[in-house]
Amino acid sequence: MRRSISQITTVTQSFADDLDAYRAAGADGIGIWEMKLEDDSLELFRASPLEAAAAIPAVPSILPLPLMEGPADPAERVDAICAGIRRLIPFNPACVMFLTGPGDDRVAVLDGIRAIADEGERAGLRVALEPIQREFAHFWTIASSLEEAAKLLDEAATPDVGLMYDTWHLWNQPLEHIEQYRDRIAAVHIADWRDPTRNTNDRVLPGDGVIEFDPILEALQWDGLYDLEIFSDPDLADSLWKEDPRELARRGMDALARLKSD
């Protein structure tokens, strides 16, 4: 298993500190968040042994997100996503991920997907749509399964746009969906589901929740980076974001390693 850490996991650290912490933890890659990029980030990244997993643009969705700041106009948001794709080209990420955002403006979503697909093609980078699990979909998406996301991409006539598979979002959906859409999966995020889950930012490390990972990993047959992505509400007393980021990175890499050794 090749292991990676998405930078939101250590949200309080700088890009440089993330590179150092992830190397020390034994990671093979880094999931780059555009919001963390600084003037020297590309130079530091190229000097590191890490490769780039899925990257996330500073404006991550076509429609506005209730929990994140950003433009209200979908066209402005799509322009920002496309600018993010261009900014991320030198890092050569596995893909640049995006969301639909919530709402009923399907025309804007379809137009946005087409524009993002065109930008990805010009940039030579794969782009990928991430479906978000149903319980919190009203904050993030109109697509809550691989099937729904694939149908949306088909409706937009963008067959080269990939799908993002995230265990936290899709762990309780049919394994048949993974097998059906496996060839379209562009990247994999890993986190475990706390029971009970208290809000949309309440993930735990693999093995600390209720997900049975073995059947999912077997169905995925993934040979890319397994990218640990932890959101953790800092208002909760036991938030993982309150831990020392270097220690959290180390524990996260150990948890991913155990998934393949059990």
Tab-separated table of C-alpha atoms in Angstrom:
chain	number	residue	atom	x	y	z
A	1	MET	CA	0.000	0.000	0.000
A	2	ARG	CA	1.391	3.388	-1.025
A	3	ARG	CA	0.285	5.897	1.571
A	4	SER	CA	-0.387	9.615	1.446
A	5	ILE	CA	-1.791	12.362	3.659
A	6	SER	CA	-4.192	15.023	2.433
A	7	GLN	CA	-3.171	18.400	3.835
A	8	ILE	CA	-6.518	19.124	5.455
A	9	THR	CA	-5.581	16.388	7.953
A	10	THR	CA	-2.945	18.700	9.442
A	11	VAL	CA	-4.868	21.876	8.722
A	12	THR	CA	-2.939	24.113	11.166
A	13	GLN	CA	0.484	23.436	9.600
A	14	SER	CA	2.228	25.212	6.735
A	15	PHE	CA	3.005	23.512	3.424
A	16	ALA	CA	6.659	23.193	4.416
A	17	ASP	CA	5.780	21.670	7.791
A	18	ASP	CA	3.408	19.224	6.095
A	19	LEU	CA	6.153	18.005	3.773
A	20	ASP	CA	8.496	17.494	6.705
A	21	ALA	CA	5.894	15.778	8.885
A	22	TYR	CA	4.682	13.473	6.131
A	23	ARG	CA	8.209	12.399	5.194
A	24	ALA	CA	8.986	11.703	8.841
A	25	ALA	CA	5.802	9.647	9.167
A	26	GLY	CA	6.777	7.452	6.221
A	27	ALA	CA	4.271	8.758	3.694
A	28	ASP	CA	4.811	8.287	-0.032
A	29	GLY	CA	2.671	11.225	-1.070
A	30	ILE	CA	0.845	14.413	-0.187
A	31	GLY	CA	-2.688	15.444	-1.097
A	32	ILE	CA	-2.194	19.117	-1.981
A	33	TRP	CA	-4.706	21.784	-0.965
A	34	GLU	CA	-4.336	24.917	-3.052
A	35	MET	CA	-5.214	27.097	-0.050
A	36	LYS	CA	-1.916	26.030	1.577
A	37	LEU	CA	0.354	26.896	-1.344
A	38	GLU	CA	3.031	29.524	-0.732
A	39	ASP	CA	5.667	31.094	-2.968
A	40	ASP	CA	8.241	28.400	-2.235
A	41	SER	CA	5.871	25.394	-2.139
A	42	LEU	CA	6.718	24.052	-5.590
A	43	GLU	CA	10.458	24.242	-4.945
A	44	LEU	CA	10.063	22.467	-1.600
A	45	PHE	CA	7.777	19.839	-3.105
A	46	ARG	CA	10.196	19.072	-5.935
A	47	ALA	CA	13.022	18.706	-3.418
A	48	SER	CA	11.012	16.195	-1.416
A	49	PRO	CA	10.590	12.508	-2.220
A	50	LEU	CA	6.801	12.809	-2.088
A	51	GLU	CA	4.439	12.509	-5.037
A	52	ALA	CA	1.131	14.332	-5.301
A	53	ALA	CA	-2.144	12.523	-4.660
A	54	ALA	CA	-5.504	14.171	-5.335
A	55	ALA	CA	-5.318	17.976	-5.204
A	56	ILE	CA	-8.125	20.248	-4.021
A	57	PRO	CA	-8.616	23.764	-5.450
A	58	ALA	CA	-9.173	26.699	-3.113
A	59	VAL	CA	-12.732	26.987	-4.427
A	60	PRO	CA	-13.741	23.315	-4.547
A	61	SER	CA	-17.326	23.344	-5.850
A	62	ILE	CA	-19.438	24.612	-8.732
A	63	LEU	CA	-22.351	25.747	-6.551
A	64	PRO	CA	-21.786	27.698	-3.305
A	65	LEU	CA	-21.096	25.800	-0.094
A	66	PRO	CA	-22.922	26.811	3.097
A	67	LEU	CA	-19.895	26.011	5.275
A	68	MET	CA	-17.151	27.610	3.161
A	69	GLU	CA	-16.568	31.127	1.908
A	70	GLY	CA	-16.354	31.859	-1.795
A	71	PRO	CA	-18.110	33.511	-4.739
A	72	ALA	CA	-21.883	33.153	-4.982
A	73	ASP	CA	-21.906	33.041	-8.789
A	74	PRO	CA	-21.333	29.521	-10.177
A	75	ALA	CA	-19.505	30.932	-13.204
A	76	GLU	CA	-17.025	32.723	-10.934
A	77	ARG	CA	-16.576	29.543	-8.956
A	78	VAL	CA	-15.855	27.519	-12.085
A	79	ASP	CA	-13.328	30.158	-13.180
A	80	ALA	CA	-11.637	29.792	-9.773
A	81	ILE	CA	-11.546	25.984	-10.098
A	82	CYS	CA	-10.004	26.306	-13.564
A	83	ALA	CA	-7.426	28.774	-12.222
A	84	GLY	CA	-6.652	26.273	-9.473
A	85	ILE	CA	-6.098	23.534	-12.058
A	86	ARG	CA	-3.596	25.759	-13.877
A	87	ARG	CA	-1.814	26.588	-10.620
A	88	LEU	CA	-1.551	22.906	-9.709
A	89	ILE	CA	-0.093	21.749	-13.054
A	90	PRO	CA	3.564	21.798	-11.910
A	91	PHE	CA	2.789	19.500	-8.969
A	92	ASN	CA	1.442	16.823	-11.342
A	93	PRO	CA	-1.233	15.541	-8.951
A	94	ALA	CA	-3.055	12.277	-9.560
A	95	CYS	CA	-6.127	14.418	-10.234
A	96	VAL	CA	-7.745	17.708	-9.276
A	97	MET	CA	-10.921	16.979	-7.373
A	98	PHE	CA	-14.102	19.052	-7.351
A	99	LEU	CA	-17.655	18.937	-5.947
A	100	THR	CA	-20.972	19.938	-7.435
A	101	GLY	CA	-22.076	21.868	-4.350
A	102	PRO	CA	-25.693	21.623	-3.107
A	103	GLY	CA	-28.769	23.080	-4.765
A	104	ASP	CA	-31.073	22.636	-7.722
A	105	ASP	CA	-29.215	24.547	-10.466
A	106	ARG	CA	-28.459	21.473	-12.552
A	107	VAL	CA	-27.749	23.511	-15.670
A	108	ALA	CA	-24.977	25.388	-13.860
A	109	VAL	CA	-23.551	22.094	-12.589
A	110	LEU	CA	-23.507	20.509	-16.044
A	111	ASP	CA	-22.009	23.624	-17.642
A	112	GLY	CA	-19.433	23.737	-14.863
A	113	ILE	CA	-18.452	20.102	-15.309
A	114	ARG	CA	-17.906	20.694	-19.029
A	115	ALA	CA	-15.761	23.772	-18.402
A	116	ILE	CA	-13.693	21.982	-15.760
A	117	ALA	CA	-13.265	18.982	-18.044
A	118	ASP	CA	-12.057	21.255	-20.856
A	119	GLU	CA	-9.581	22.974	-18.525
A	120	GLY	CA	-8.273	19.642	-17.284
A	121	GLU	CA	-7.734	18.483	-20.863
A	122	ARG	CA	-5.844	21.672	-21.748
A	123	ALA	CA	-3.743	21.327	-18.605
A	124	GLY	CA	-3.001	17.667	-19.136
A	125	LEU	CA	-4.398	16.905	-15.680
A	126	ARG	CA	-7.205	14.522	-14.874
A	127	VAL	CA	-10.115	16.063	-12.989
A	128	ALA	CA	-12.469	14.062	-10.796
A	129	LEU	CA	-15.901	14.568	-9.260
A	130	GLU	CA	-16.357	13.498	-5.645
A	131	PRO	CA	-19.746	12.218	-4.450
A	132	ILE	CA	-20.569	13.107	-0.829
A	133	GLN	CA	-22.501	10.787	1.495
A	134	ARG	CA	-26.189	11.428	1.905
A	135	GLU	CA	-26.445	12.440	5.567
A	136	PHE	CA	-24.537	15.677	4.932
A	137	ALA	CA	-25.185	16.063	1.206
A	138	HIS	CA	-27.168	19.271	1.774
A	139	PHE	CA	-23.882	20.975	2.689
A	140	TRP	CA	-21.862	19.746	-0.278
A	141	THR	CA	-23.432	17.996	-3.264
A	142	ILE	CA	-26.198	16.806	-5.546
A	143	ALA	CA	-24.371	13.492	-6.127
A	144	SER	CA	-24.134	11.028	-3.224
A	145	SER	CA	-22.947	7.805	-4.854
A	146	LEU	CA	-20.559	6.660	-7.547
A	147	GLU	CA	-23.603	5.844	-9.649
A	148	GLU	CA	-25.145	9.317	-9.285
A	149	ALA	CA	-21.824	11.022	-9.981
A	150	ALA	CA	-21.163	8.835	-13.035
A	151	LYS	CA	-24.624	9.542	-14.441
A	152	LEU	CA	-24.051	13.261	-13.963
A	153	LEU	CA	-20.770	13.063	-15.864
A	154	ASP	CA	-22.462	11.048	-18.597
A	155	GLU	CA	-25.214	13.670	-18.827
A	156	ALA	CA	-22.534	16.325	-19.227
A	157	ALA	CA	-20.879	14.172	-21.922
A	158	THR	CA	-17.526	14.281	-20.118
A	159	PRO	CA	-16.358	10.640	-20.115
A	160	ASP	CA	-12.752	11.554	-19.278
A	161	VAL	CA	-13.697	13.137	-15.931
A	162	GLY	CA	-12.905	10.658	-13.175
A	163	LEU	CA	-14.614	9.736	-9.929
A	164	MET	CA	-13.213	10.251	-6.455
A	165	TYR	CA	-13.737	7.376	-4.019
A	166	ASP	CA	-13.793	8.367	-0.344
A	167	THR	CA	-14.392	5.641	2.241
A	168	TRP	CA	-16.005	8.086	4.676
A	169	HIS	CA	-18.596	9.064	2.094
A	170	LEU	CA	-19.266	5.742	0.388
A	171	TRP	CA	-18.443	3.008	2.908
A	172	ASN	CA	-22.073	1.897	3.374
A	173	GLN	CA	-23.016	1.783	-0.313
A	174	PRO	CA	-23.061	-1.381	-2.450
A	175	LEU	CA	-19.688	-2.868	-3.285
A	176	GLU	CA	-21.116	-3.535	-6.737
A	177	HIS	CA	-20.860	0.203	-7.396
A	178	ILE	CA	-17.100	0.036	-6.879
A	179	GLU	CA	-16.794	-2.892	-9.255
A	180	GLN	CA	-19.016	-1.200	-11.843
A	181	TYR	CA	-17.165	2.129	-11.811
A	182	ARG	CA	-13.690	0.990	-10.743
A	183	ASP	CA	-12.111	1.939	-14.083
A	184	ARG	CA	-13.318	5.526	-13.649
A	185	ILE	CA	-11.908	6.035	-10.144
A	186	ALA	CA	-9.081	8.580	-10.249
A	187	ALA	CA	-8.083	8.768	-6.564
A	188	VAL	CA	-8.931	7.318	-3.159
A	189	HIS	CA	-9.414	9.103	0.165
A	190	ILE	CA	-9.368	7.120	3.405
A	191	ALA	CA	-11.004	7.903	6.752
A	192	ASP	CA	-13.160	5.958	9.185
A	193	TRP	CA	-16.746	6.607	10.293
A	194	ARG	CA	-17.297	7.407	13.948
A	195	ASP	CA	-20.457	5.913	15.475
A	196	PRO	CA	-22.251	8.099	16.282
A	197	THR	CA	-20.964	10.719	13.881
A	198	ARG	CA	-21.643	14.132	15.360
A	199	ASN	CA	-21.364	16.399	12.308
A	200	THR	CA	-19.918	16.672	8.814
A	201	ASN	CA	-16.394	17.186	10.212
A	202	ASP	CA	-16.070	14.242	12.577
A	203	ARG	CA	-13.851	11.622	10.968
A	204	VAL	CA	-11.523	9.221	12.731
A	205	LEU	CA	-8.416	7.309	11.741
A	206	PRO	CA	-8.813	3.950	9.985
A	207	GLY	CA	-9.542	1.262	12.544
A	208	ASP	CA	-11.058	3.676	15.068
A	209	GLY	CA	-14.554	3.592	13.531
A	210	VAL	CA	-17.065	1.118	12.151
A	211	ILE	CA	-15.968	0.707	8.509
A	212	GLU	CA	-15.000	-2.778	7.353
A	213	PHE	CA	-12.168	-1.876	5.019
A	214	ASP	CA	-11.172	-5.307	3.700
A	215	PRO	CA	-14.134	-5.753	1.301
A	216	ILE	CA	-13.771	-2.164	0.077
A	217	LEU	CA	-10.053	-2.485	-0.601
A	218	GLU	CA	-10.601	-5.813	-2.330
A	219	ALA	CA	-13.274	-4.309	-4.555
A	220	LEU	CA	-11.194	-1.213	-5.344
A	221	GLN	CA	-8.065	-3.104	-6.420
A	222	TRP	CA	-6.397	0.292	-6.187
A	223	ASP	CA	-2.701	0.591	-6.995
A	224	GLY	CA	-2.375	4.355	-6.484
A	225	LEU	CA	-1.896	6.365	-3.317
A	226	TYR	CA	-4.248	5.742	-0.398
A	227	ASP	CA	-4.690	9.312	0.764
A	228	LEU	CA	-5.620	9.848	4.425
A	229	GLU	CA	-8.115	12.729	4.656
A	230	ILE	CA	-9.272	13.770	8.119
A	231	PHE	CA	-11.768	16.532	8.847
A	232	SER	CA	-12.238	17.033	12.580
A	233	ASP	CA	-14.346	19.766	14.172
A	234	PRO	CA	-12.072	21.816	16.488
A	235	ASP	CA	-15.082	22.695	18.644
A	236	LEU	CA	-15.291	19.054	19.759
A	237	ALA	CA	-13.252	18.183	22.835
A	238	ASP	CA	-11.651	15.136	21.214
A	239	SER	CA	-11.010	16.711	17.801
A	240	LEU	CA	-8.073	15.172	15.958
A	241	TRP	CA	-7.209	18.658	14.722
A	242	LYS	CA	-6.215	19.497	18.310
A	243	GLU	CA	-3.508	16.830	18.314
A	244	ASP	CA	0.119	17.551	17.488
A	245	PRO	CA	0.091	17.427	13.660
A	246	ARG	CA	3.312	15.424	13.393
A	247	GLU	CA	2.001	12.824	15.816
A	248	LEU	CA	-1.319	12.682	13.973
A	249	ALA	CA	0.539	12.123	10.692
A	250	ARG	CA	2.535	9.300	12.261
A	251	ARG	CA	-0.554	7.655	13.738
A	252	GLY	CA	-2.381	8.026	10.450
A	253	MET	CA	0.345	6.308	8.475
A	254	ASP	CA	0.470	3.479	11.025
A	255	ALA	CA	-3.306	3.087	10.758
A	256	LEU	CA	-3.146	2.861	6.952
A	257	ALA	CA	-0.358	0.299	7.154
A	258	ARG	CA	-2.488	-1.899	9.410
A	259	LEU	CA	-5.294	-1.982	6.828
A	260	LYS	CA	-3.138	-4.114	4.561
A	261	SER	CA	-1.491	-6.175	7.299
A	262	ASP	CA	-4.638	-7.385	9.097
